[in-house]
Structures are given as C-alpha cells and as structure tokens.
XYZ file of C-alpha atoms in Angstrom:
393
model
C -81.377 54.952 14.450
C -83.251 53.994 17.134
C -86.967 54.400 17.130
C -87.910 57.580 19.254
C -85.080 59.509 17.286
C -86.152 58.327 13.900
C -89.584 59.369 14.807
C -88.473 62.619 15.587
C -86.813 63.186 12.642
C -89.446 61.891 10.357
C -92.468 64.161 11.807
C -89.732 67.336 12.175
C -89.126 67.015 8.220
C -92.674 66.060 7.494
C -93.497 69.624 9.601
C -90.875 71.719 8.148
C -91.499 72.431 4.885
C -88.988 74.962 4.278
C -85.305 74.361 4.141
C -84.160 76.766 7.062
C -87.005 74.955 9.396
C -85.815 71.541 8.334
C -82.271 72.638 9.338
C -83.098 73.874 12.575
C -85.001 70.977 13.056
C -81.788 68.513 12.452
C -79.611 70.708 14.882
C -82.028 70.464 17.242
C -81.967 66.880 16.770
C -78.203 66.482 17.231
C -78.406 68.356 20.387
C -81.218 66.093 21.674
C -78.686 63.050 20.905
C -75.693 64.806 22.850
C -77.603 65.508 26.163
C -80.005 62.553 26.118
C -77.765 60.070 27.680
C -76.612 62.522 30.787
C -79.938 65.220 31.216
C -83.480 63.535 30.196
C -85.094 66.894 31.491
C -82.685 69.376 29.412
C -83.397 66.976 26.524
C -86.937 67.139 26.247
C -86.597 71.365 26.902
C -84.496 71.571 23.686
C -87.282 69.068 21.906
C -90.236 71.669 22.949
C -88.261 74.431 21.591
C -87.841 72.912 18.664
C -91.472 71.763 18.030
C -92.345 75.554 18.868
C -89.892 76.229 15.710
C -91.600 73.421 13.288
C -94.904 73.262 14.252
C -94.430 69.713 15.688
C -96.732 69.350 19.104
C -95.259 67.609 22.178
C -98.130 65.056 22.215
C -97.042 63.529 19.083
C -94.044 62.094 20.961
C -94.351 62.573 24.614
C -95.841 58.723 25.060
C -91.974 57.867 23.638
C -90.026 60.546 25.902
C -89.981 57.596 28.701
C -86.530 57.760 30.965
C -86.680 53.706 30.990
C -85.769 54.043 27.299
C -83.267 56.399 27.263
C -81.334 54.811 30.079
C -81.530 51.439 28.419
C -79.910 52.993 25.456
C -82.387 53.002 22.675
C -81.489 56.509 21.580
C -78.162 55.552 19.919
C -75.810 55.621 22.423
C -74.226 52.950 20.824
C -72.947 55.490 18.146
C -71.760 58.253 20.471
C -67.746 58.998 20.078
C -67.629 55.718 17.977
C -65.196 56.278 15.351
C -66.046 54.172 12.057
C -63.911 53.670 9.179
C -65.916 52.745 6.459
C -64.182 50.817 3.377
C -66.236 51.496 0.615
C -66.691 48.859 -2.756
C -66.445 49.491 -6.179
C -70.218 49.299 -6.528
C -69.855 52.604 -4.537
C -68.565 54.680 -7.292
C -69.536 52.756 -10.429
C -71.855 49.907 -11.072
C -71.556 46.836 -13.398
C -72.237 47.202 -16.547
C -71.623 51.185 -16.783
C -69.145 53.230 -19.045
C -67.609 54.736 -16.099
C -69.012 58.763 -17.136
C -68.584 61.383 -14.642
C -72.043 61.552 -14.955
C -73.011 57.847 -14.123
C -69.681 57.643 -11.212
C -71.261 60.813 -9.536
C -74.901 59.181 -9.576
C -73.531 56.391 -7.663
C -71.469 58.191 -5.513
C -74.406 60.762 -4.402
C -76.530 57.418 -3.144
C -73.259 56.420 -1.523
C -73.074 59.588 0.332
C -76.678 59.432 1.530
C -75.407 56.183 3.476
C -72.429 58.274 5.376
C -74.400 61.252 5.818
C -77.009 58.823 7.848
C -74.114 57.458 9.749
C -72.914 60.972 10.563
C -76.933 62.113 11.536
C -76.886 58.702 13.632
C -73.813 60.314 15.428
C -70.804 58.173 14.591
C -67.518 59.692 13.529
C -66.718 58.715 10.172
C -63.354 58.217 7.864
C -63.887 57.208 4.652
C -61.577 54.749 2.370
C -62.576 53.555 -1.201
C -61.343 51.384 -3.887
C -59.984 52.911 -7.509
C -59.584 49.966 -9.613
C -61.911 50.956 -12.767
C -60.742 54.312 -12.542
C -56.930 53.965 -12.077
C -57.386 51.450 -15.062
C -58.976 53.957 -17.151
C -56.378 56.531 -16.447
C -53.562 54.326 -17.236
C -55.335 53.475 -20.624
C -55.442 57.381 -21.238
C -52.146 57.717 -20.336
C -51.254 54.949 -22.985
C -53.383 56.200 -25.408
C -52.250 59.601 -25.508
C -48.192 59.016 -24.712
C -47.415 59.817 -28.116
C -48.673 63.396 -27.732
C -47.585 63.619 -24.086
C -45.548 61.721 -21.856
C -47.174 58.753 -19.871
C -47.361 59.085 -15.834
C -46.094 56.442 -13.839
C -48.397 54.233 -12.111
C -48.320 55.629 -8.490
C -48.692 59.235 -10.279
C -52.275 57.401 -11.742
C -53.027 56.208 -8.218
C -52.439 59.584 -7.050
C -54.865 61.073 -9.856
C -57.678 58.987 -9.167
C -57.692 59.540 -5.514
C -58.124 62.764 -6.193
C -60.513 62.634 -8.667
C -62.716 60.754 -6.492
C -62.062 62.478 -3.365
C -63.839 65.317 -5.416
C -66.853 62.927 -6.345
C -67.164 62.257 -2.459
C -66.573 65.965 -0.855
C -68.984 67.476 -3.216
C -71.449 64.742 -2.905
C -71.367 64.923 0.524
C -71.491 68.333 1.831
C -74.754 68.279 -0.777
C -76.364 65.702 1.333
C -74.963 66.819 4.760
C -76.681 70.473 3.684
C -80.045 68.745 3.054
C -79.937 67.374 6.169
C -79.076 69.980 8.148
C -75.883 69.249 8.986
C -73.788 71.246 6.982
C -71.187 71.825 10.091
C -69.242 68.452 9.341
C -67.427 69.432 6.674
C -65.568 66.677 4.043
C -62.138 66.853 3.283
C -59.962 64.499 0.902
C -56.168 63.748 1.958
C -54.087 62.146 -1.157
C -52.440 59.612 0.980
C -49.365 57.424 0.629
C -48.983 54.185 2.064
C -45.149 52.827 2.880
C -44.704 49.372 1.662
C -41.270 47.084 2.658
C -39.316 46.955 -0.838
C -38.365 43.687 0.457
C -41.730 42.318 0.602
C -41.997 39.086 -1.357
C -44.851 40.529 -3.722
C -41.977 42.299 -5.726
C -40.718 39.092 -6.854
C -43.734 38.133 -7.747
C -46.598 40.494 -9.451
C -49.750 39.261 -9.774
C -51.940 42.085 -9.742
C -53.566 43.335 -13.318
C -53.878 46.955 -14.318
C -54.319 48.275 -17.889
C -55.928 47.743 -21.131
C -55.662 44.109 -22.903
C -52.915 43.833 -25.827
C -52.378 40.850 -28.130
C -49.629 38.343 -27.227
C -47.174 40.021 -29.787
C -47.282 43.665 -27.776
C -47.295 42.029 -24.659
C -43.879 40.257 -25.724
C -42.398 43.527 -26.867
C -43.172 45.123 -23.664
C -41.507 42.891 -21.874
C -38.437 42.717 -23.862
C -37.975 46.345 -23.580
C -38.764 47.421 -20.419
C -38.867 44.368 -18.271
C -42.214 44.210 -17.273
C -44.334 41.284 -16.308
C -47.409 40.584 -18.668
C -49.782 37.493 -18.604
C -52.673 36.263 -20.529
C -55.889 37.270 -18.694
C -59.066 34.649 -19.067
C -58.823 34.410 -22.886
C -59.375 37.915 -23.520
C -56.005 39.208 -24.053
C -52.339 39.811 -22.376
C -52.203 42.174 -19.352
C -49.440 43.801 -17.627
C -49.361 42.826 -13.693
C -47.692 44.841 -11.006
C -46.677 43.194 -7.459
C -49.345 43.962 -4.500
C -47.603 44.291 -1.453
C -48.933 44.198 1.929
C -49.198 47.684 3.638
C -46.951 48.528 6.531
C -47.721 52.255 7.469
C -49.878 55.012 6.573
C -47.769 58.218 5.745
C -50.124 60.499 6.586
C -51.946 59.039 9.749
C -51.200 61.418 11.663
C -52.857 64.333 9.556
C -55.920 62.054 8.956
C -56.059 61.212 12.643
C -56.008 65.181 13.702
C -58.415 65.962 10.855
C -61.100 63.158 12.766
C -60.425 64.621 15.903
C -61.302 68.406 14.888
C -64.446 66.808 13.495
C -63.832 66.530 9.468
C -64.834 63.889 7.758
C -61.955 62.624 5.884
C -61.659 60.714 2.758
C -58.028 59.136 2.876
C -55.758 56.105 1.302
C -58.017 55.727 -1.612
C -57.744 52.821 -4.336
C -55.264 51.290 -1.262
C -53.172 54.616 -1.260
C -50.168 55.239 -3.330
C -47.352 52.809 -2.876
C -44.266 54.389 -1.351
C -41.059 53.025 0.129
C -38.614 54.601 2.427
C -35.033 54.626 1.887
C -32.394 54.780 4.644
C -31.567 58.230 4.358
C -35.640 58.667 5.122
C -36.439 59.360 1.889
C -39.712 58.463 -0.043
C -40.091 57.053 -3.520
C -43.280 55.538 -5.346
C -42.960 52.506 -6.637
C -45.329 50.625 -9.343
C -47.320 48.684 -7.281
C -51.072 48.466 -5.981
C -51.976 47.730 -2.319
C -54.994 45.869 -1.671
C -58.061 48.482 -0.672
C -59.198 46.641 2.071
C -55.822 45.656 3.636
C -54.809 49.452 3.392
C -58.173 50.160 5.267
C -57.227 48.500 8.045
C -54.187 49.991 8.512
C -55.726 53.099 8.539
C -58.431 51.992 11.103
C -55.764 50.912 13.580
C -53.711 54.368 12.755
C -56.843 56.644 13.031
C -57.766 54.576 16.270
C -61.159 53.527 15.073
C -63.775 51.310 16.712
C -65.238 49.724 13.844
C -63.768 48.800 10.806
C -66.777 48.415 8.230
C -66.426 47.308 4.889
C -69.139 48.079 2.541
C -69.476 45.314 -0.726
C -72.219 44.304 -2.937
C -73.563 41.488 -0.951
C -75.046 41.133 2.401
C -72.708 39.190 4.005
C -69.723 36.700 3.928
C -70.992 33.497 3.009
C -69.094 29.762 3.406
C -69.556 27.602 0.427
C -70.696 30.209 -1.691
C -73.074 29.602 -4.993
C -73.408 25.623 -3.798
C -76.642 23.869 -2.047
C -74.691 24.297 1.209
C -74.357 27.648 1.137
C -74.225 29.640 4.613
C -74.567 33.108 5.092
C -72.656 34.279 8.338
C -74.287 36.822 10.826
C -72.348 37.211 13.956
C -68.983 35.036 14.269
C -65.826 34.976 16.247
C -62.248 35.980 15.194
C -61.408 32.018 15.446
C -64.479 30.592 13.579
C -63.835 33.243 10.537
C -60.282 31.996 10.843
C -61.614 28.313 10.639
C -63.274 29.206 7.156
C -60.352 31.069 6.077
C -57.958 28.047 5.998
C -60.753 25.731 4.828
C -60.616 28.007 1.717
C -64.036 29.529 1.426
C -63.017 32.916 0.375
C -61.421 33.787 -2.987
C -58.024 35.850 -3.156
C -59.593 38.216 -5.473
C -62.546 38.793 -4.070
C -63.942 38.299 -0.213
C -60.339 36.905 0.840
C -58.973 40.412 1.486
C -62.359 41.522 3.323
C -61.812 38.571 5.681
C -58.216 39.483 6.252
C -58.630 42.773 6.974
C -61.484 42.061 9.226
C -59.447 39.200 10.917
C -56.433 41.698 11.521
C -58.561 44.488 12.830
C -59.757 42.557 15.481
C -57.271 40.880 16.362
C -55.146 44.106 16.961
C -57.986 45.413 19.407
C -60.570 46.779 17.160
C -63.916 46.382 18.839
C -65.476 44.859 15.938
C -65.313 44.461 12.334
C -68.521 44.508 9.739
C -68.791 43.319 6.157
C -72.051 44.060 4.874
C -74.085 45.520 1.530
C -73.557 49.534 1.295
C -77.381 49.399 0.884
C -77.527 48.124 4.731
C -74.451 50.065 6.306
C -76.469 51.990 9.222
C -78.524 48.487 10.050
C -74.795 46.949 9.869
C -73.337 49.376 12.541
C -76.393 48.474 14.801
C -75.611 45.187 14.540
C -78.779 44.298 12.399
C -77.422 43.475 9.374
C -73.922 42.046 7.515
C -71.394 39.887 8.828
C -70.173 41.080 12.807
C -66.712 39.904 13.432
C -66.356 39.602 17.144
C -63.055 39.103 19.091
C-alpha cells in the first residue's frame, strides 16, 4: 500500500477505538482511494469529514496531501481495476508437521484470509484458487477405511468434497477479516468447479500422481489385479495408487466465476486444480479419476476470468536457479525468454517449482500483464513489485 494511504489507515485505526468508527474510517479510505486519481479536492474533502468522525486532525496528514505525489501514482493507482488470480499453496491451509485437524486448518486459513483482505483493501479485484492435496488425501483415506460400512466415493467426488470444505474455511475467514477491516460489502463466494480435460491426453496412458494411503506390496498387487489400478512403490514408505494428471483444457464454470467477479464478489474457484471431467460427443460431462495440477489450472482460470495478474503464493520467497547449491541464485524480475531458458536447463523440478514456472510462462505468453511467484507473507509487496519473482513479457 502506498505511503500516504498506509499512514491514513494506521491513524484512523489508532484513533477509532470502537468498531463502528473504525468501519466508517475504512469506508472513507476506500472512497478516498476511488477518487484520488481524478479529483484531489473531492478526496481531501472526504478525508476532512472522516477525520471529524474519527477524531483525527487534518494537520496529521496535511503535509502528505500534495498533488505531485497523487499525480505520480503514489496512492496505489497500480491497484485500481486490476484483477488478480491468487493461487494459494498448501502452506496457506496446512503447515508441515500438522495433523490436519479442523482447528489447525482454520487457524492457517485465517492468516491467509488476512493477506487476501489486505489486497482487497489496497484496491485489487481478487479471485482465489487453492490446493487440496492433504485434504483430498485424507478424504480418500476416510473412504478407504469406511468402505466396509458405507460405499467409498470415487476420486472426482472426493475432490468436490475437498472444494466445499476448503471453500467454507476460506469464505468464513475472509468475511471475518473483511468485516474487521470495515470491508464487509465485499462478499466471498465459493464455486464448486469442474475443469474439462482431453480424454486423449497422454497422461491417461501414464498415471504418475500418487494419492491416498500407503499399503503393503501384497495389498497393492491385489488391488491392481482386481481393479486395473496402477500402484507404485513410493520412496521406501510403501505402495501408493497413482492416477493421471492431464492438462486443463477449459474451466467449465468460467462464465459464472467471471460474472461473479464482475459483480464485485471475491470468488473462490477451481480448488485443487478443479474436478476433472471429460465431454462426450453428445455434450455430456462425466467425472474421471485424475488430478489436475493446481497451478496449471490456476493459469487457465486466470485467462478465462480475464485477470491482469497471476499471483502464485508458496512457501519460498522467490524462484531460484541452482537451488540449494553454492551457486544458488534467487530471481527478481525476469523475462519470459530468460525463465524459459532456465526451465530448459532443468532448474525446476516437476513436482515442486516446475508447474509454477510453467503456469507463469503460459500466463504471460497468452497475454497476461505479469505473473508473480512469491511467499504468502509477501503477497501485497509482491503485487507492488517489491518482492517475489516478477515474470514479465
């Protein structure tokens, strides 16, 4: 957030000790931000009214109210009318070493919601997507263990269940954060989202994505013989089922998501890469047993909702080449051509930074303004260009 607006907000919140006044102050700040670029005098009048309501003297900030800074865009004009697709990493919902209780996940999501709320307060339009690996894995385990009592659900249904659960966590945490900031008019909504994939995608012939619990080799071979599933030995920890990871072709609910975003809602969509479906020649959809990479689906969603910026949040501050070697180098601003060269050189692992880099490249190549890969804690600074890896045309 630009210096002047940050100062105003801090002063308002410091002076307005009761919640109603704080909400009035926050609304006034939003109004100021909305008119500053076009009408400095009007903005100043709004501030004066707000200052009387909240017992803040105009003298506190009068030196900061000069036309030159406003005309230069110091008040966050970058944010105005910019739509950002925020792709949350796993650490936004579940931290390493945690068991995955509802309380743990809600606590993590509250922290994440505060970051998203700060972007909204800065003037960005936000669409959110998220991962679901640990959550859908837990649901699969619950289905496996309970299958002797109730029928187990297929993987596409488990993915839908995870979208509903995480969407609930995010919606509830976001509305609480926004209400505390006086921005309760910005309403979050979760859309259970299907993502179309090509039934002829080569990934269906070579399943590689591990899911679900670990089993003994004997049990795995029995399952393969009975059902035709593919299982692999996973790093000495046991045997796990693997499923295809096809490329996303189209977000089925993209028009609904875009219309909701245009109407001012904070939309949570395409969680976990979306529910994979294929379309028949007659136009009917059916779910398939697969997992779509969440970052590649995020890029597809960003294009279809006409986002200006793709912001991929993870647990590292930037993209690195020669990662964890003496030659390690963190990338700040980088062009598509430069990042493509690093990718060809093999710097980004398929199961880690690789899909994030690929998503960033696709987004900018397809006409996106820029893509950013950054730490969750640096989200707002990354949007202003002060943190993270900025991928430019």
